[in-house]
Structure formats: structure tokens, C-alpha cells
XYZ file of C-alpha atoms in Angstrom:
330
model
C -7.883 6.188 -24.547
C -9.379 5.594 -21.132
C -12.558 3.918 -22.414
C -10.631 1.172 -24.251
C -8.250 0.622 -21.312
C -10.911 0.327 -18.582
C -11.457 -3.404 -18.125
C -13.841 -3.481 -15.195
C -15.507 -1.261 -12.601
C -17.412 -2.377 -9.523
C -18.939 -0.621 -6.524
C -18.369 -1.671 -2.926
C -21.604 -2.570 -1.042
C -20.976 0.175 1.502
C -21.928 3.809 1.966
C -18.309 4.747 2.759
C -15.338 5.408 0.440
C -12.718 2.727 -0.220
C -9.618 3.849 1.673
C -7.147 1.063 0.936
C -6.933 -2.455 -0.472
C -4.528 -5.307 -1.127
C -4.557 -8.290 -3.471
C -3.970 -11.978 -2.781
C -4.324 -15.086 -4.936
C -6.701 -17.741 -3.605
C -7.228 -20.947 -5.556
C -5.419 -19.450 -8.534
C -7.737 -16.421 -8.652
C -7.236 -12.836 -7.459
C -9.098 -11.622 -4.381
C -9.082 -7.949 -3.427
C -9.470 -7.088 0.262
C -10.397 -3.493 1.101
C -11.445 -1.260 3.970
C -13.640 1.813 4.282
C -14.196 4.716 6.697
C -16.480 2.616 8.906
C -13.701 0.189 9.804
C -15.462 -2.626 7.944
C -13.539 -4.959 5.643
C -14.808 -6.280 2.312
C -13.446 -8.695 -0.273
C -14.081 -8.584 -4.006
C -13.695 -11.428 -6.498
C -13.251 -9.555 -9.810
C -13.661 -12.648 -11.970
C -17.207 -13.128 -10.653
C -17.770 -9.511 -9.593
C -18.835 -10.772 -6.179
C -18.449 -8.857 -2.907
C -18.419 -10.182 0.661
C -18.366 -8.357 3.988
C -16.139 -9.406 6.905
C -16.582 -8.363 10.524
C -13.250 -8.396 12.358
C -13.075 -8.903 16.119
C -11.974 -6.076 18.399
C -8.270 -6.582 19.272
C -8.049 -4.407 22.379
C -9.470 -4.588 25.860
C -11.313 -1.561 27.322
C -8.333 -0.753 29.545
C -6.237 -0.375 26.373
C -8.188 2.835 25.622
C -9.654 1.638 22.304
C -13.364 0.929 22.028
C -13.730 0.725 18.256
C -11.957 -0.650 15.181
C -10.200 1.986 13.094
C -8.874 0.250 9.978
C -7.877 2.865 7.413
C -5.017 0.933 5.794
C -4.841 -2.793 5.081
C -2.560 -5.524 3.758
C -3.296 -9.172 2.982
C -1.423 -12.471 2.750
C -2.203 -16.173 2.409
C -0.888 -18.252 5.317
C -1.458 -22.031 5.334
C -4.269 -21.614 2.827
C -6.089 -18.918 4.841
C -6.282 -15.205 4.097
C -4.721 -13.089 6.843
C -5.197 -9.323 6.890
C -3.242 -6.726 8.824
C -3.692 -3.018 9.314
C -4.815 -0.169 11.505
C -5.667 3.507 11.403
C -5.051 6.937 12.863
C -6.374 5.852 16.264
C -5.563 2.139 16.161
C -2.211 0.329 16.281
C -1.462 -2.552 13.950
C -3.313 -5.857 14.291
C -3.662 -9.107 12.306
C -6.856 -11.083 11.725
C -8.037 -14.271 10.067
C -10.305 -12.899 7.324
C -12.818 -15.763 7.204
C -13.455 -15.992 10.955
C -12.618 -12.416 11.951
C -10.514 -13.745 14.838
C -7.580 -11.648 16.054
C -4.214 -13.347 15.465
C -1.994 -10.748 17.143
C -1.882 -7.017 17.806
C 0.571 -4.269 18.703
C 0.865 -2.485 21.999
C -1.326 0.608 21.904
C 1.618 2.896 22.663
C 2.908 2.140 19.142
C 0.418 4.709 17.865
C -1.647 4.545 14.704
C -0.896 3.071 11.295
C -0.562 5.236 8.165
C 0.447 2.635 5.545
C 0.555 -1.157 5.180
C 2.044 -3.602 2.707
C 3.716 -7.048 2.642
C 7.088 -8.506 1.713
C 8.736 -11.920 1.384
C 11.835 -12.654 3.483
C 13.555 -16.034 3.840
C 10.411 -17.922 2.864
C 8.178 -15.921 5.219
C 5.573 -13.286 4.464
C 5.876 -10.158 6.581
C 3.499 -7.270 7.088
C 5.113 -3.821 6.961
C 3.252 -1.154 8.900
C 4.261 2.476 8.505
C 3.182 4.055 11.766
C 2.235 7.517 12.913
C 4.653 6.745 15.787
C 6.841 7.253 13.676
C 8.533 3.967 12.665
C 8.172 0.984 10.353
C 7.253 -2.291 12.072
C 7.682 -5.737 10.523
C 5.316 -8.519 11.605
C 5.450 -12.186 10.644
C 2.141 -12.910 8.871
C 2.122 -16.443 10.338
C 2.225 -14.996 13.863
C -0.775 -15.982 15.954
C 0.533 -15.107 19.402
C -1.966 -12.818 21.155
C 0.767 -11.482 23.449
C 1.724 -8.041 22.085
C 4.847 -8.019 24.247
C 6.375 -10.540 21.833
C 7.434 -7.586 19.719
C 8.185 -7.327 16.019
C 11.135 -5.685 14.252
C 11.114 -1.893 14.523
C 12.839 0.448 12.055
C 12.820 3.871 13.687
C 14.458 6.851 11.996
C 11.834 9.233 10.658
C 10.693 12.394 12.371
C 7.022 12.044 11.410
C 4.416 9.485 10.378
C 5.335 7.036 7.587
C 2.966 7.616 4.666
C 4.595 5.217 2.210
C 6.439 1.905 2.590
C 7.603 -0.800 0.187
C 10.147 -3.618 -0.018
C 12.531 -5.145 -2.533
C 16.152 -6.134 -3.102
C 19.079 -3.740 -3.399
C 22.812 -4.497 -3.429
C 21.836 -8.185 -3.220
C 20.102 -7.750 0.127
C 16.454 -7.368 1.191
C 15.537 -3.761 1.888
C 12.594 -1.654 2.980
C 12.005 1.841 1.606
C 9.967 4.226 3.737
C 8.785 7.792 3.178
C 7.333 10.115 5.804
C 5.071 13.114 6.172
C 8.127 15.302 6.873
C 9.566 14.521 3.409
C 12.249 12.111 4.638
C 12.933 8.883 2.707
C 15.075 6.024 4.055
C 16.352 2.736 2.633
C 16.698 0.068 5.350
C 18.755 -3.109 5.558
C 16.088 -5.458 6.935
C 18.424 -8.027 8.469
C 20.742 -5.478 10.079
C 17.770 -3.290 11.050
C 19.638 -0.129 10.117
C 19.383 2.551 7.402
C 21.549 2.167 4.307
C 20.616 5.434 2.589
C 19.031 8.637 3.830
C 17.777 10.774 0.978
C 17.699 14.545 0.924
C 14.402 15.646 2.486
C 11.642 16.386 -0.008
C 9.440 19.461 0.242
C 6.197 17.475 0.214
C 4.377 14.867 2.283
C 5.394 11.454 0.927
C 2.299 9.438 0.001
C 3.978 6.564 -1.806
C 7.405 5.027 -2.422
C 8.712 2.411 -4.826
C 11.887 0.613 -5.873
C 12.565 -0.083 -9.570
C 15.373 -0.641 -12.063
C 15.664 2.075 -14.709
C 18.212 1.714 -17.524
C 20.071 -0.895 -15.489
C 20.288 1.238 -12.340
C 18.280 0.925 -9.116
C 16.076 3.911 -8.403
C 13.848 4.856 -5.487
C 10.590 6.526 -6.495
C 8.690 8.897 -4.212
C 5.415 10.713 -4.812
C 3.404 13.370 -3.034
C 2.165 16.915 -3.470
C 2.246 17.569 -7.203
C 5.545 15.807 -7.882
C 6.939 12.381 -8.660
C 10.722 11.986 -8.220
C 13.380 9.342 -8.767
C 16.444 9.073 -6.537
C 19.799 7.309 -6.572
C 20.149 5.006 -3.511
C 23.948 5.105 -3.873
C 24.099 8.856 -3.227
C 20.785 9.764 -1.584
C 20.234 12.483 -4.203
C 17.012 13.120 -6.086
C 16.734 13.775 -9.800
C 14.526 16.484 -11.282
C 10.822 15.967 -10.445
C 8.078 15.080 -12.905
C 5.308 17.683 -12.635
C 1.961 16.052 -11.894
C -1.208 17.376 -13.538
C -4.264 17.961 -11.388
C -4.374 18.074 -7.615
C -2.010 16.542 -5.051
C -1.081 12.846 -5.196
C -2.812 10.565 -2.681
C -1.222 7.223 -3.639
C 1.314 5.534 -5.937
C 2.499 2.090 -6.989
C 5.349 1.043 -9.292
C 5.919 -1.988 -11.507
C 7.204 -3.261 -14.835
C 5.029 -3.643 -17.938
C 6.583 -5.446 -20.911
C 10.038 -4.450 -19.708
C 9.137 -0.793 -19.103
C 9.276 0.526 -15.505
C 6.067 2.431 -14.749
C 4.384 4.241 -11.900
C 0.667 4.823 -11.425
C -0.525 7.703 -9.247
C -3.963 8.645 -7.925
C -4.885 12.224 -7.099
C -7.141 14.241 -4.818
C -9.266 15.270 -7.797
C -9.783 11.680 -8.986
C -7.164 11.697 -11.749
C -5.111 8.563 -12.404
C -1.766 9.056 -14.163
C 0.475 6.402 -15.726
C 4.180 7.279 -15.903
C 7.045 6.006 -18.059
C 9.842 6.081 -15.468
C 12.599 5.514 -18.044
C 11.436 8.495 -20.090
C 10.411 10.546 -17.019
C 7.133 11.344 -18.743
C 3.390 10.986 -18.442
C 1.902 8.359 -20.747
C -1.081 9.773 -22.605
C -3.539 11.885 -20.656
C -4.801 11.478 -17.079
C -7.636 8.985 -16.596
C -10.646 10.771 -15.146
C -13.319 8.104 -14.613
C -13.048 8.422 -10.814
C -15.340 11.215 -9.656
C -13.426 12.043 -6.454
C -10.181 11.254 -4.594
C -8.260 8.112 -5.477
C -6.960 6.729 -2.196
C -5.275 3.474 -3.282
C -3.628 1.883 -6.335
C -1.943 -1.465 -7.032
C -0.179 -2.802 -10.124
C -0.817 -6.519 -10.663
C -1.890 -9.055 -13.301
C -5.466 -9.930 -14.189
C -6.401 -12.684 -16.618
C -2.818 -12.755 -17.909
C -2.434 -9.030 -18.537
C -0.764 -6.251 -16.510
C -3.317 -3.978 -14.868
C -3.594 -1.108 -12.438
C -6.368 -1.305 -9.854
C -7.603 1.986 -8.394
C -10.169 2.848 -5.717
C -11.341 5.846 -3.739
C -14.051 8.135 -2.495
C -16.549 7.257 -5.255
C -16.711 3.714 -3.735
C -15.623 2.023 -6.962
C -12.818 -0.350 -7.865
C -11.505 0.122 -11.400
C -9.162 -2.156 -13.369
C -7.060 -0.536 -16.112
C -5.295 -2.397 -18.935
C -1.741 -1.047 -18.676
C -0.627 -2.694 -21.916
C -3.378 -0.847 -23.797
C -2.344 2.428 -22.149
C 1.296 1.943 -23.120
C 0.425 1.196 -26.735
C -2.097 4.031 -27.148
């Protein structure tokens, strides 16, 4: 099953594991931007299997108490034809850079604390970075922002009691929302424009490593993953449904999407297993994929060459592309 569904594998030109990545489309082609333990940033063109390294400038002055770049989570967007990346790490607040030049576009005040998760969303024709902080809060930054003054603050959604390990965005009740999940097991649905929580879910008994928002059987559902469980919840009531038991070790990452009309989730585990889930049937599809030798730290569901794929990466320093349509039909 896994051999026929593995489309491509490539190794980062670095001695460090891949910790996180995001995907943008440049010139009609996908470009994957990733970061490793060293704080370096790399891009990968999967169509040509070509890698490039990018040195990003230091955002902070010495008096800001940071003397190194700590980029453990990363997001990417295309702004006016240029790739902009945003992210941070345990010891570094959020910042944005121009990928090609490495120049800093803007950065957060250092008292914001570190960044645990990063993604992007579209709102009113703008692309925003979402940074789930160790602070704890979710901050929204305009990706077109190039003001170096960190006092020109972004939107802050503060309501968790611990660091935000998972964040995503979508539409719910005909309004743009953000879903965030924290290390203390709390999950919140936020009204972005009102900057207030719409739903607070019952606390989970695991560290939330990933959240998603999907439609299952005509009903909106929030998905959360962590520990050895994947759960779906009703945003109208804030109640969780029975968990799906996850094989292998604890979940490190999750993404959700739709493949040929079927809502799916893909999880990556501490032991290197990748699982594909039928969210409508609340079941694991096939058997876990075990080509990764060690932890899987990041996963994205996207399209590659016209087909739905999952991209996974982790400690073995390899990016892998999986044909989700082949997995669903196996």
C-alpha cells in the first residue's frame, strides 16, 4: 500500500531534522519552505527536486536579549510576487522576512514570548500569518506588513492557559474564524473580526498538537489531535465525540482536508508513523505508513501535479509526498 502511494522523497541538504514547513505557489508551481533545528531556512522545488538555502537576517537588537535566530515553526505567503515567511521558536518571538533577500519585514516585541505554531489565512483579500505563541495567545499579522516598528501591534486572541500548539482558520456560521488548541488541552473557536471566542470546548486530557475545521455529513466539526487520540467536536455545543485511538506513539502533527468529497485527516507520530483517517467513518484508512525512520514533525495536505497529496517531514531529514487518492482506493 505505502510503496504505490509514495510519489516522491527528498532529503534536505542539512544535518538537522526538518521541524516545520509550509507551501506556496510561485509561477504556477509549488514551493515548500522549511526550517530545521539550526534556525536555517530552506526551500524545495519538488517538480525539479531542487533545494536552496536562505539566510534570514537577525530581527532583534542585542538589548532585546536575543542573539540568535530560533525558527522552529514557519509559515509562507506570496505578497506582490515575493515569498514572505513568518515564524519563530521557543526562544524567539514572531518575525516576518523576505525569503529571497533575507531582510526583516517586521517583528514582535520580545515580551510576546516564543512561537509554538504558525500558519496563514485569507481575510478580506489579505493574507494573514497566525502565530500560536508560548505566551499564551494567538497573534494575527498582515503578511504585507513591512513596518519595522514592533509597537504597531497585531491582533491578539488571548484566552488559553498555556502555549498554543495548534492553530488553523476557516469559515463557520458564515464568518471567518480561527481555531486554536493549547498544551493544557483547551480548544477555542474565535470570531476573527470581533476578536472574541465563540466556542470553548471541554478541555482534552492531552497536549493539543494540531487542530482542523471540516464539514462531516453536512455538519461543521472541529478536529483536534495529540497524545494517542484524534477527536471531533461540535462547535455549536463545545462537546467532543468519542476519540479515534491512534496506533503507535503520540501524535506530533496533523492536517485536515477533503479528498474526492471525503473529509480526511493525516497525522504524524513520534515513532515515524503516518496515519490517514476517514473523518466521516471515524476510522483509520489502511495501515500506518512507516517509511519515516523517526519522528514526523510536520504534515500538509495539498495538491501536486493535479492530485491530492499529503506532504510529511521530520527527524530523518526527508520530505515525502503521498498520493492520497491511491491511499483512499487501496
